[in-house]
PDB file of C-alpha atoms and ligand atoms in Angstrom:
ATOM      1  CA  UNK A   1     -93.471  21.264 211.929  1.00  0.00           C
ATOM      2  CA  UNK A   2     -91.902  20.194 215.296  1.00  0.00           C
ATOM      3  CA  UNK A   3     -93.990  19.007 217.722  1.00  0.00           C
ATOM      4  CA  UNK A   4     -91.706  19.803 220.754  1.00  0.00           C
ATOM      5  CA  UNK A   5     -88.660  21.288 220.585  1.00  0.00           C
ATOM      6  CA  UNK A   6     -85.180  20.017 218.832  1.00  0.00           C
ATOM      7  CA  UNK A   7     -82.992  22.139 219.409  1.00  0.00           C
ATOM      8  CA  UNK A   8     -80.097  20.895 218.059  1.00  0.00           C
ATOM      9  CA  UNK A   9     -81.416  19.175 214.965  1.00  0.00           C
ATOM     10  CA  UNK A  10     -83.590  21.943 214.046  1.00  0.00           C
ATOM     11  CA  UNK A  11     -80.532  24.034 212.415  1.00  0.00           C
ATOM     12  CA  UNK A  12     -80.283  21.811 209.471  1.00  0.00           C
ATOM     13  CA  UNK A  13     -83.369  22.410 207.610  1.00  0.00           C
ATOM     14  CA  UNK A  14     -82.806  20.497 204.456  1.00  0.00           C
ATOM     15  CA  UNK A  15     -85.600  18.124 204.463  1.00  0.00           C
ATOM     16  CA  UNK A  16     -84.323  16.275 201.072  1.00  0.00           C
ATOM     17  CA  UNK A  17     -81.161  16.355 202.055  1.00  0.00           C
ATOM     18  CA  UNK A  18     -81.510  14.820 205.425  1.00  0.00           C
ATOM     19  CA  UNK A  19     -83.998  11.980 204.070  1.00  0.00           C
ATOM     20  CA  UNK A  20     -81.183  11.373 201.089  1.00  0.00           C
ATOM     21  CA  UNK A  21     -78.535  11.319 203.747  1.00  0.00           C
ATOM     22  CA  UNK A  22     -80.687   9.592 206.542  1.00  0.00           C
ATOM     23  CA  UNK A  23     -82.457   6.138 206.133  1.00  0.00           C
ATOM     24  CA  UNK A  24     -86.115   5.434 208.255  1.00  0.00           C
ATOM     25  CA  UNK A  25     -88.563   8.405 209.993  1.00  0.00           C
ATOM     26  CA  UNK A  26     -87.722  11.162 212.028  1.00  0.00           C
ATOM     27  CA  UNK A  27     -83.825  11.944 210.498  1.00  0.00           C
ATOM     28  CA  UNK A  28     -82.047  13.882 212.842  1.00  0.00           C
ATOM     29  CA  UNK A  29     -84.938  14.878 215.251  1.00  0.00           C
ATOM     30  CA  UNK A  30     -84.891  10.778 215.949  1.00  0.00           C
ATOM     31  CA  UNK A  31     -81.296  11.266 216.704  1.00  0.00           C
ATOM     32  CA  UNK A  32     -81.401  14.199 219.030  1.00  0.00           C
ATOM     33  CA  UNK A  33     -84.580  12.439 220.656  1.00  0.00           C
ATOM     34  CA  UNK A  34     -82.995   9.347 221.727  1.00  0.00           C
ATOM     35  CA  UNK A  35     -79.654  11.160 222.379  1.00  0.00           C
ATOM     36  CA  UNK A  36     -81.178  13.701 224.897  1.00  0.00           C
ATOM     37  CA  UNK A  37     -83.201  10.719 226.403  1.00  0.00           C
ATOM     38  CA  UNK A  38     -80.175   8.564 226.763  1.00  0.00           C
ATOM     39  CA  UNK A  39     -78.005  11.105 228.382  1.00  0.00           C
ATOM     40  CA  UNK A  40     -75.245  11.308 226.135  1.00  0.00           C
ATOM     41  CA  UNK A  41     -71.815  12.837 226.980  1.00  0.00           C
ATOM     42  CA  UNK A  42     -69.429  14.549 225.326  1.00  0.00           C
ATOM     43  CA  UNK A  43     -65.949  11.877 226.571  1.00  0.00           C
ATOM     44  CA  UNK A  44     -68.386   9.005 226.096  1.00  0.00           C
ATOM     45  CA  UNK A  45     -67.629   5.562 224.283  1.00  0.00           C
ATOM     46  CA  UNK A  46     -70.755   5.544 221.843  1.00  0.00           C
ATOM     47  CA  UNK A  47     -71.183   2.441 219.350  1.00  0.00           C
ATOM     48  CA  UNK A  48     -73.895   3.228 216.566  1.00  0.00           C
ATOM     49  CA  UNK A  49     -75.349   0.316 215.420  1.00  0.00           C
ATOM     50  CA  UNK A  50     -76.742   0.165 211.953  1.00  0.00           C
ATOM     51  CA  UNK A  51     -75.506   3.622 210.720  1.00  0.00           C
ATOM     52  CA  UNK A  52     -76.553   3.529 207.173  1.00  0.00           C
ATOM     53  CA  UNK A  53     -74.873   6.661 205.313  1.00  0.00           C
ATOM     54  CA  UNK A  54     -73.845   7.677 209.223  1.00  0.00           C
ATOM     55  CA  UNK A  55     -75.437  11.451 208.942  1.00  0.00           C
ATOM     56  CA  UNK A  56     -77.040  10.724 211.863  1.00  0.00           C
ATOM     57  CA  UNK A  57     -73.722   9.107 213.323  1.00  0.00           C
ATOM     58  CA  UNK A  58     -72.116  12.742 212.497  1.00  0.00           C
ATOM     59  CA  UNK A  59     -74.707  14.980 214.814  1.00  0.00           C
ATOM     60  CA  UNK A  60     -73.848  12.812 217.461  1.00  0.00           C
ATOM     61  CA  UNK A  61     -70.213  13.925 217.183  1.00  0.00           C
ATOM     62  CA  UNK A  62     -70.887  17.581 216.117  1.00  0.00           C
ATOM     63  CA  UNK A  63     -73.600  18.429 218.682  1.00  0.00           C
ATOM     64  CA  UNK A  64     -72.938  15.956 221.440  1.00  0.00           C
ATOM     65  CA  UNK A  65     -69.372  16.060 221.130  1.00  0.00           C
ATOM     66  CA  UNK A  66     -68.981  12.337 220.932  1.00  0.00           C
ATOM     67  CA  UNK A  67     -66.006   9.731 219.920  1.00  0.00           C
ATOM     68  CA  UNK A  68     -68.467   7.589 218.150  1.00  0.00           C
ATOM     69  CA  UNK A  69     -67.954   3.980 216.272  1.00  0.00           C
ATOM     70  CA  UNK A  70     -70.255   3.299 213.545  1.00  0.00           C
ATOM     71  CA  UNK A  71     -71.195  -0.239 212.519  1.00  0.00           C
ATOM     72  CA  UNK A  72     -72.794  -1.161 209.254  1.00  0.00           C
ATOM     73  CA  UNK A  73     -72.130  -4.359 207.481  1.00  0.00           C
ATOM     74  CA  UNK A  74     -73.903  -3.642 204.374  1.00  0.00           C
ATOM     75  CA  UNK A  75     -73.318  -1.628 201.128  1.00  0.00           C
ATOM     76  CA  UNK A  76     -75.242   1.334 199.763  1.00  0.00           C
ATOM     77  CA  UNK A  77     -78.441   0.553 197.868  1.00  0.00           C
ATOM     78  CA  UNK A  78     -78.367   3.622 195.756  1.00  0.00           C
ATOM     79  CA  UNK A  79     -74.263   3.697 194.355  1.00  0.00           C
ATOM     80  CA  UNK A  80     -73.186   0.347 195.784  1.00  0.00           C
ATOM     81  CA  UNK A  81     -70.401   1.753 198.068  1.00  0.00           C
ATOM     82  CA  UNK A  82     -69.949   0.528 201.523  1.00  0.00           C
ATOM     83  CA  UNK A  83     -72.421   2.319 204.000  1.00  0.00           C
ATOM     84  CA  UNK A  84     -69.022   3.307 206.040  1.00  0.00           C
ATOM     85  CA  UNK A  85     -67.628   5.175 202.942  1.00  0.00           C
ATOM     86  CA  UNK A  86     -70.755   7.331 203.348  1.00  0.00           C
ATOM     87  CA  UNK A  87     -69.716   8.160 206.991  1.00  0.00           C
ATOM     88  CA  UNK A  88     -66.752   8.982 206.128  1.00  0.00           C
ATOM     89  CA  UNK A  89     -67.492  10.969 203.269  1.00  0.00           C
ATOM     90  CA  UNK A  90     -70.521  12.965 206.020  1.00  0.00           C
ATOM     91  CA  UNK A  91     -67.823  12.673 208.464  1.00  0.00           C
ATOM     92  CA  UNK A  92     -65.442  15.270 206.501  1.00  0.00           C
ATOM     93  CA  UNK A  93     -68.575  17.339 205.389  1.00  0.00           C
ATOM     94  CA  UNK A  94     -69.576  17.886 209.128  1.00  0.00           C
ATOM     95  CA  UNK A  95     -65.890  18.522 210.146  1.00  0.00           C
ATOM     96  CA  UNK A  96     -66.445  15.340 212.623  1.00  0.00           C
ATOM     97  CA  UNK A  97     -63.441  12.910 210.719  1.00  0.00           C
ATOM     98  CA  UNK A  98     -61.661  13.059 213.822  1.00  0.00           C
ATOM     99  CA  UNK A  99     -64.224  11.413 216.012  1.00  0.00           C
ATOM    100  CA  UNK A 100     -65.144   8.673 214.423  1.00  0.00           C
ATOM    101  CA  UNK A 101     -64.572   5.382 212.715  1.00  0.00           C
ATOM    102  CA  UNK A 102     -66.567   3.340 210.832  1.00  0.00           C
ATOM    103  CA  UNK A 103     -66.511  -0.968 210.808  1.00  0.00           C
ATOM    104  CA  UNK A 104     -67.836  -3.025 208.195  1.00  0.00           C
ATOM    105  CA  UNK A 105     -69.324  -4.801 210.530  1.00  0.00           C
ATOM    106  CA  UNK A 106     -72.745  -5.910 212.320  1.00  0.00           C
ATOM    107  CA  UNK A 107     -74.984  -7.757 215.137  1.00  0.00           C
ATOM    108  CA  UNK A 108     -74.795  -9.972 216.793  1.00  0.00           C
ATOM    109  CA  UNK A 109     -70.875 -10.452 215.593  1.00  0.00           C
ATOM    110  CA  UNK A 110     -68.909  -7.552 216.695  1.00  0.00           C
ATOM    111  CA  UNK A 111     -65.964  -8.571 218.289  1.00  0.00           C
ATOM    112  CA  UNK A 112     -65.724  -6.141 220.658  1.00  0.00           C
ATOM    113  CA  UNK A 113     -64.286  -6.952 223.998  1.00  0.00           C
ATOM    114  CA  UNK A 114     -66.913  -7.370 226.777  1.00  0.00           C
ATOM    115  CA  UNK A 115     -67.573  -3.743 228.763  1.00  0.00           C
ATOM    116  CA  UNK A 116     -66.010  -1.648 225.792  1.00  0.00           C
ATOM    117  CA  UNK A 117     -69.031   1.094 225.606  1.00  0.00           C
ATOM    118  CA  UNK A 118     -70.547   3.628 227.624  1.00  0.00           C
ATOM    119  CA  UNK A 119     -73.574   4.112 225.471  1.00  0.00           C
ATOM    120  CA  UNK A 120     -75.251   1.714 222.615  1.00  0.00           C
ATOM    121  CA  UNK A 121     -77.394   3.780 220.025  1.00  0.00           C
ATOM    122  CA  UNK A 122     -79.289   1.827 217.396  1.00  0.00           C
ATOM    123  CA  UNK A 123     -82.349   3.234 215.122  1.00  0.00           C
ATOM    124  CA  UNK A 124     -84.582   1.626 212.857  1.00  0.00           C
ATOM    125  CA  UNK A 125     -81.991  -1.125 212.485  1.00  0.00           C
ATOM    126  CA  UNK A 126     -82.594  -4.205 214.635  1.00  0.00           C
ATOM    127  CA  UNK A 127     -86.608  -4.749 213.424  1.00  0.00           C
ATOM    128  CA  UNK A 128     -84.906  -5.898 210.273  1.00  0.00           C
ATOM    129  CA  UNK A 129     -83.273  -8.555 211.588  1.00  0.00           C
ATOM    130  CA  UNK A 130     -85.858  -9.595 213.518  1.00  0.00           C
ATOM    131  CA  UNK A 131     -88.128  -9.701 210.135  1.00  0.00           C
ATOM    132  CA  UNK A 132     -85.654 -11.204 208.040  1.00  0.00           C
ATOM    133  CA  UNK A 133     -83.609 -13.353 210.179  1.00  0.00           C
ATOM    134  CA  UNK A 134     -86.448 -13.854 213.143  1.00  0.00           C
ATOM    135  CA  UNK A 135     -86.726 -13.034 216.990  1.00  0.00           C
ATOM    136  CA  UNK A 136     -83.948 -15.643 218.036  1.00  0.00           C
ATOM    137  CA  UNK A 137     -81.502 -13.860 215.963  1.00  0.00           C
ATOM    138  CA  UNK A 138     -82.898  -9.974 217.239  1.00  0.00           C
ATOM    139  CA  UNK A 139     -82.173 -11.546 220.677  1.00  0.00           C
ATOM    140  CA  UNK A 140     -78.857 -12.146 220.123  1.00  0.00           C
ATOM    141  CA  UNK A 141     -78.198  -9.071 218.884  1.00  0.00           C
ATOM    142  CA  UNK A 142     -79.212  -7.380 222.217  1.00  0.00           C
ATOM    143  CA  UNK A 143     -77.227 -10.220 224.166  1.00  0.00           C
ATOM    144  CA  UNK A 144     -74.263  -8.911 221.985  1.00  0.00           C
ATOM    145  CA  UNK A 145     -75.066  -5.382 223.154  1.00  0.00           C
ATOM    146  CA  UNK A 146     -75.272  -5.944 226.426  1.00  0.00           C
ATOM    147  CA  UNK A 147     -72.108  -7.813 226.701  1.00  0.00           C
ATOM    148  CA  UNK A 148     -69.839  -4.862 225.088  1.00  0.00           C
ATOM    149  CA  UNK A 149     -71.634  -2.556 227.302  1.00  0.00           C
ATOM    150  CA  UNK A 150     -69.511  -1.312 230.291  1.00  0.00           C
ATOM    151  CA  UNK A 151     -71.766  -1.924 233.532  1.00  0.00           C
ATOM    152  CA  UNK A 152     -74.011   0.960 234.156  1.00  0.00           C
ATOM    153  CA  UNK A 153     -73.863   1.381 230.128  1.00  0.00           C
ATOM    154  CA  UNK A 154     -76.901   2.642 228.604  1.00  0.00           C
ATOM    155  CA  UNK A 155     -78.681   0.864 225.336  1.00  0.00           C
ATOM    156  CA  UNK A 156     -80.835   3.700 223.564  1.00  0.00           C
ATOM    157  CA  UNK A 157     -82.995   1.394 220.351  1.00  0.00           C
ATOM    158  CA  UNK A 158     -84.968   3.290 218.810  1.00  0.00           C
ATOM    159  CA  UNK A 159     -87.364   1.222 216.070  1.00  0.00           C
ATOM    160  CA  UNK A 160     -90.478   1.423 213.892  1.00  0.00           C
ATOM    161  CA  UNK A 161     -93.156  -0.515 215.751  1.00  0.00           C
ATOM    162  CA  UNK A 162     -96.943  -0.672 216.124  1.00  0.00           C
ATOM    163  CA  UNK A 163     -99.537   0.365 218.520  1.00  0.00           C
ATOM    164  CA  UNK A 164    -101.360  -2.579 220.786  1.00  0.00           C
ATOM    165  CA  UNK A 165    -103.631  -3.110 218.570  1.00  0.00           C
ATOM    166  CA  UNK A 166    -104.622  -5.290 215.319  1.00  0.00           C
ATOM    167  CA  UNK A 167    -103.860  -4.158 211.890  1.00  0.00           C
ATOM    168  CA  UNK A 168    -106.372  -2.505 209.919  1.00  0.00           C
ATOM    169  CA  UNK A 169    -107.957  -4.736 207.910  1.00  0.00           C
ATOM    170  CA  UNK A 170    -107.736  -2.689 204.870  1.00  0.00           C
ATOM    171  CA  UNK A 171    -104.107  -3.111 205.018  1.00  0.00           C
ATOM    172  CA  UNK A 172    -103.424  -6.507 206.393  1.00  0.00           C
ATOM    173  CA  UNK A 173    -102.881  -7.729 202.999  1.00  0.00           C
ATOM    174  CA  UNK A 174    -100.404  -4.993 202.888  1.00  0.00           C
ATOM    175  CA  UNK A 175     -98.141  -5.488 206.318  1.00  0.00           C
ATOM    176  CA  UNK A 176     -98.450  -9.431 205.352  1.00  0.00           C
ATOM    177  CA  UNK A 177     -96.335  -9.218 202.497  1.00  0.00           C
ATOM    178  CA  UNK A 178     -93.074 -10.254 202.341  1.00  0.00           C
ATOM    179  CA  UNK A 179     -91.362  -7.595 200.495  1.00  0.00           C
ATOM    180  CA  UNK A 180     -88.066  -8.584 201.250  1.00  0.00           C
ATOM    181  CA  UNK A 181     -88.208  -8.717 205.048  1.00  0.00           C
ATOM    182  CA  UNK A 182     -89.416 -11.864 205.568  1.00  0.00           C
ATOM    183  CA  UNK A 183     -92.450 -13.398 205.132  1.00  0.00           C
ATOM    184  CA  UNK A 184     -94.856 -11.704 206.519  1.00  0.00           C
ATOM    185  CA  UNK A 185     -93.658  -8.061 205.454  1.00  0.00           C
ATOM    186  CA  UNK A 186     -93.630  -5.616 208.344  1.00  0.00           C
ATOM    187  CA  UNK A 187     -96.266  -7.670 210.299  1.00  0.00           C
ATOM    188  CA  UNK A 188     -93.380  -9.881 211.162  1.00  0.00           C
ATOM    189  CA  UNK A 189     -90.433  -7.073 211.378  1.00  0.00           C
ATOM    190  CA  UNK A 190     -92.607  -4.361 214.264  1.00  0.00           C
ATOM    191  CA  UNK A 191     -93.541  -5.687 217.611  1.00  0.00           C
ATOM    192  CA  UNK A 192     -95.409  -3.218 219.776  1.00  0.00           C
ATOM    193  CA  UNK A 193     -92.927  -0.866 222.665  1.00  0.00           C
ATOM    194  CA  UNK A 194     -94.285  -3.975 225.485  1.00  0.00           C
ATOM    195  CA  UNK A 195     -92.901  -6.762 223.371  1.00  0.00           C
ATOM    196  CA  UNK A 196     -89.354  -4.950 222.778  1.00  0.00           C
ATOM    197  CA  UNK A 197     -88.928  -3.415 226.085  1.00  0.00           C
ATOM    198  CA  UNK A 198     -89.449  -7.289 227.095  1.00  0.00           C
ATOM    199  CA  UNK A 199     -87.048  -8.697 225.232  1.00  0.00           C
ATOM    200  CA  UNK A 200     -84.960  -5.939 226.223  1.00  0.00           C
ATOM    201  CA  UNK A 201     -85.845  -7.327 230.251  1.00  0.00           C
ATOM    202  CA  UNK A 202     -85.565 -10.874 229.193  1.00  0.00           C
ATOM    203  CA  UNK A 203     -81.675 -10.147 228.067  1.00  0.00           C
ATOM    204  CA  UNK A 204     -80.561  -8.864 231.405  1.00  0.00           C
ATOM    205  CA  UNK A 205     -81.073  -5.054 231.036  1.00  0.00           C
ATOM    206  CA  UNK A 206     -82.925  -2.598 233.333  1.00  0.00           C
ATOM    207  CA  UNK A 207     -85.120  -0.259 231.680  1.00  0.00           C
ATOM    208  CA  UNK A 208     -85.342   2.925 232.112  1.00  0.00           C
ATOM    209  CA  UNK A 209     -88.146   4.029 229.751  1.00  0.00           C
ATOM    210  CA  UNK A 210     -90.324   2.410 226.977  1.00  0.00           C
ATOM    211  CA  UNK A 211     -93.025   4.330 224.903  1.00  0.00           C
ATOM    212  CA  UNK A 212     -93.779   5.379 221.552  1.00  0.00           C
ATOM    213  CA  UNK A 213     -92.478   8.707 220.178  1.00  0.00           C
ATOM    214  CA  UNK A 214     -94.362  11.576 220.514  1.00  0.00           C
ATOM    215  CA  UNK A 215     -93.571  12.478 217.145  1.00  0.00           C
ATOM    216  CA  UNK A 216     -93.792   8.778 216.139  1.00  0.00           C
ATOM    217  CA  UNK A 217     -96.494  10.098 213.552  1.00  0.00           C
ATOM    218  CA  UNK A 218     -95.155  12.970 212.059  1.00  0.00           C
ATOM    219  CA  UNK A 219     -91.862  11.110 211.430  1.00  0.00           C
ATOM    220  CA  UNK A 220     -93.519   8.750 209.350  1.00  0.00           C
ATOM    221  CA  UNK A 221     -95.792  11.406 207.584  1.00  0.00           C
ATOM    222  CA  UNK A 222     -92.405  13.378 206.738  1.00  0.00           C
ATOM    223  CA  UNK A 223     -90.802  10.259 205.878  1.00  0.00           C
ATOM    224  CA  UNK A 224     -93.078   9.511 203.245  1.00  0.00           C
ATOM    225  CA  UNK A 225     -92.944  12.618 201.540  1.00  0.00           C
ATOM    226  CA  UNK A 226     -88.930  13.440 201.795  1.00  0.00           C
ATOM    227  CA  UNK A 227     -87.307   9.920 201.378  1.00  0.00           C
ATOM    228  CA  UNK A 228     -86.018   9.790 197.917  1.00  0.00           C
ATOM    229  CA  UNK A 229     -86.893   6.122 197.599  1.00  0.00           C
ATOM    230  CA  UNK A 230     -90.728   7.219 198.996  1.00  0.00           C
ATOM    231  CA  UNK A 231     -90.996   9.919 196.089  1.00  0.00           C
ATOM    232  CA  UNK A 232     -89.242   7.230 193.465  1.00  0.00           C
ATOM    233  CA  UNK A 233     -92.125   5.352 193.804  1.00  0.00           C
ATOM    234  CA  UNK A 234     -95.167   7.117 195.624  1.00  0.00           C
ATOM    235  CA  UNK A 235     -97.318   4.157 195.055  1.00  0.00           C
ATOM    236  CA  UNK A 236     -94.869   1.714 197.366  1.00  0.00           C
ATOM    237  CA  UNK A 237     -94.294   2.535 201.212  1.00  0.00           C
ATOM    238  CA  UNK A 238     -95.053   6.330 200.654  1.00  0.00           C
ATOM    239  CA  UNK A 239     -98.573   5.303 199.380  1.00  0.00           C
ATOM    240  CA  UNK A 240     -98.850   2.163 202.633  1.00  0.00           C
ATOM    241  CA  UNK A 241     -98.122   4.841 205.332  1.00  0.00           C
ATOM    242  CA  UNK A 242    -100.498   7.329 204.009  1.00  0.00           C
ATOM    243  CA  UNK A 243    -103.117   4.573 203.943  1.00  0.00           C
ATOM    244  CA  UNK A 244    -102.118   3.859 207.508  1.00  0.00           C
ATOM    245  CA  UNK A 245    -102.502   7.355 208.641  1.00  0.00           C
ATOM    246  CA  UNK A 246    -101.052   6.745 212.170  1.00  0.00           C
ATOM    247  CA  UNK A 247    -103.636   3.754 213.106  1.00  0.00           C
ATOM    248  CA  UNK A 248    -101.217   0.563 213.602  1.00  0.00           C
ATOM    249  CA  UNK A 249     -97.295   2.078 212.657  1.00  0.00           C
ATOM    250  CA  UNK A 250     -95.835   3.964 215.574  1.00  0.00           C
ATOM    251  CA  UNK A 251     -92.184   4.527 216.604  1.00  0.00           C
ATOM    252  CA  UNK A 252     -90.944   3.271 219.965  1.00  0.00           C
ATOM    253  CA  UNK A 253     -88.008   3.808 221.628  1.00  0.00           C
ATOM    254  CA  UNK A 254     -86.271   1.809 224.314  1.00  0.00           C
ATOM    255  CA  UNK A 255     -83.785   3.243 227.140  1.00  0.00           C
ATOM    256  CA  UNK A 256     -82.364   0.481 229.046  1.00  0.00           C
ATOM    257  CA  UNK A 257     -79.163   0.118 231.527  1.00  0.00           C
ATOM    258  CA  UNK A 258     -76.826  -2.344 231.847  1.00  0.00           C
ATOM    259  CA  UNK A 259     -77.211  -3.030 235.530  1.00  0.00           C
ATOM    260  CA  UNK A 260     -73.955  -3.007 238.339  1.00  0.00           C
ATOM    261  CA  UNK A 261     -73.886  -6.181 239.109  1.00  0.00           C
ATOM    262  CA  UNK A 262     -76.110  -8.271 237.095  1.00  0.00           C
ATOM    263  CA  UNK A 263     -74.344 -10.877 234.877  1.00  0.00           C
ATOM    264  CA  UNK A 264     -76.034 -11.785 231.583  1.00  0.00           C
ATOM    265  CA  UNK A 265     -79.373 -14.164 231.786  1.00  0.00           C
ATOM    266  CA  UNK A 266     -79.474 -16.346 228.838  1.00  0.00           C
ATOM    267  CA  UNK A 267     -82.129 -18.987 229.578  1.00  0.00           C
ATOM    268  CA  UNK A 268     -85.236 -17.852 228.681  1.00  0.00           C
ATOM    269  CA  UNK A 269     -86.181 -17.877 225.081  1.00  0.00           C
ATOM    270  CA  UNK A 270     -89.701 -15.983 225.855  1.00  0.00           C
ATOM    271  CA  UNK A 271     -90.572 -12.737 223.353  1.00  0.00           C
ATOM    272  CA  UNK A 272     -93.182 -11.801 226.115  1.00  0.00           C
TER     273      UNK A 272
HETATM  274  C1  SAM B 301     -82.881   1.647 207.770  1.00  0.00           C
HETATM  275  S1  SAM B 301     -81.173   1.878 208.064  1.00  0.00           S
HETATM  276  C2  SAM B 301     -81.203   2.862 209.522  1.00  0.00           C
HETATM  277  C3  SAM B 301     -80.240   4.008 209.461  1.00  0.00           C
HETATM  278  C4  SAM B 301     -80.290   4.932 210.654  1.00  0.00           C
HETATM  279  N1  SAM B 301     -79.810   4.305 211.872  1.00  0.00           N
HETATM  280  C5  SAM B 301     -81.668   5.515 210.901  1.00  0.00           C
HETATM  281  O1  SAM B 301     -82.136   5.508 212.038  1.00  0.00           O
HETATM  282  O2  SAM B 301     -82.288   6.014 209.944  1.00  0.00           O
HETATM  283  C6  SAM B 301     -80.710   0.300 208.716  1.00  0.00           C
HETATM  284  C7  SAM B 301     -79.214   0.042 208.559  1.00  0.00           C
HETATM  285  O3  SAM B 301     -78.883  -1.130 209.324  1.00  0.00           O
HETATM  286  C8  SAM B 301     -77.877  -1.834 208.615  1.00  0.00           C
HETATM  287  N2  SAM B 301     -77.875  -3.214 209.111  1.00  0.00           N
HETATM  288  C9  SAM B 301     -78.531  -4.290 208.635  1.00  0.00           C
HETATM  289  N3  SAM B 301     -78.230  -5.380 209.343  1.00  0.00           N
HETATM  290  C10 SAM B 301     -77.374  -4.985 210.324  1.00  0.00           C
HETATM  291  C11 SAM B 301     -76.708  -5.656 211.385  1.00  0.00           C
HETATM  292  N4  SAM B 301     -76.864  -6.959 211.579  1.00  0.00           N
HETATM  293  N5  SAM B 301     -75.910  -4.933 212.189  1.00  0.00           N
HETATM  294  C12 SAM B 301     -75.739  -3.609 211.993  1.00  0.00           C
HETATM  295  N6  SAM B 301     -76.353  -2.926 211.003  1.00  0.00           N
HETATM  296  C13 SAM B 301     -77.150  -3.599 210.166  1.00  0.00           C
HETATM  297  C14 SAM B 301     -78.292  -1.684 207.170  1.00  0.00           C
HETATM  298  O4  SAM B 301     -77.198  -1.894 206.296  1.00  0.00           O
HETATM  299  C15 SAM B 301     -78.784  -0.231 207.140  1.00  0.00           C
HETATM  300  O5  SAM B 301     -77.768   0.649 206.782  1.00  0.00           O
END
């Protein structure tokens, strides 16, 4: 089921595959959904931020016709290889080897010279550091981004996130759990779209759009049912986001430019 249309994701059908490949809701329709909103160009500098097994990282150079640098500091949770051996490995599958590289390598340390992209894409990434490492450390992150964006650059963050309201009391005891994302579980990792798209502001950057997905639901429903660490164990997240049922979890996106001639504001340390 779409619920508008995706053109470009909608030719690779493979549901398991694209959940084994993919990490977080919405798989390639995510993708093509921030892409299209962003604007991106075939010519483009594009970093990827947070690329997991990169499949997504490969549409983005097969449909979009993108030069595209993946970062991912981490190593696979399934076979232990480095999350950029996966990109390369999708890279060769898609036929996309020759436009891209992949860095062992995260936020807020990058080491890119200031003004180096033209685009910044990052999905269900950054509300992990913010639930692990806190909100000081999520804000540097964007300060990073903005500073390696070219002026004019566009930042496309796409996250999981709630709606404005308070969590269901059936499963407070659930999104209060740490879980290995800080102390208080997802509670602590998902702010709503006005609390990101402020931080976002706070930073420096212009926005250019802030909502939740219209699809926000549906991603999550076929997230649950295709993610092979969802059907491992249907009575983990699989079994929380059915309880949920589209009541507090959302997914909200986040386009945002770089402005002219704006330098960077660090001083204020305010999430709202
Ligand atoms: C849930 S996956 C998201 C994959 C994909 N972008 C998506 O939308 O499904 C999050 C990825 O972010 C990576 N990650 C964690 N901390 C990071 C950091 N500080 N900088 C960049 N990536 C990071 C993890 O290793 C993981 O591969």
């Amino acid at each position: 089921m779409t619920y508008f249309p995706f053109p470009k994701s909608s030719k690779y059908t493979d549901l398991n595959i694209i959940y084994a490949e993919c990490s977080g809701p919405g798989g390639l329709q995510l993708t093509e959904f921030m892409a299209d909103k962003m604007g991106l160009c075939a010519g483009a500098r594009l970093l990827d931020i947070g690329i997991e097994r990169g499949y997504q990282t490969c549409i983005l150079a097969k449909e979009y016709g993108m030069h595209v640098i993946g970062l991912d500091p981490d190593d696979d949770r399934s076979d232990g290889l480095p999350h950029i051996e996966h990109l390369y490995r999708n890279a060769r599958a898609w036929g996309v080897e020759n436009q891209i590289i992949g860095l062992k390598l995260g936020v807020p340390e990058t080491h890119f010279a200031a003004h180096t992209f033209d685009f910044v894409h990052s999905t269900t990434t950054l509300e992990m550091v913010r639930g692990i490492f806190g909100a000081e450390l999520y804000r540097q992150c964007l300060i990073e981004i903005y500073r390696i964006l070219r002026p004019g650059g566009i930042f496309g963050l796409g996250e999981p996130m709630h709606l404005d309201a308070p969590i269901p009391a059936d499963l407070a005891p659930v999104y209060t759990k740490g879980g290995g994302v800080g102390p208080e579980g997802w509670a602590e990792c998902f702010t709503t779209v006005a609390e990101t798209a402020a931080v976002c502001r706070d930073v420096g950057f212009e926005l250019l759009e802030a909502d939740n997905a219209p699809a926000a639901w549906h991603w999550w429903d076929e997230f649950s049912r295709n993610d092979p660490h969802c059907k491992a164990d249907p009575e983990g997240e699989a079994k929380i986001i059915r309880q949920d049922g589209g009541r507090w979890l959302t997914y909200g996106y986040v386009i945002a430019r770089k402005p002219q001639d704006k330098p960077v504001q660090l001083t204020s340390q305010k999430l709202s």
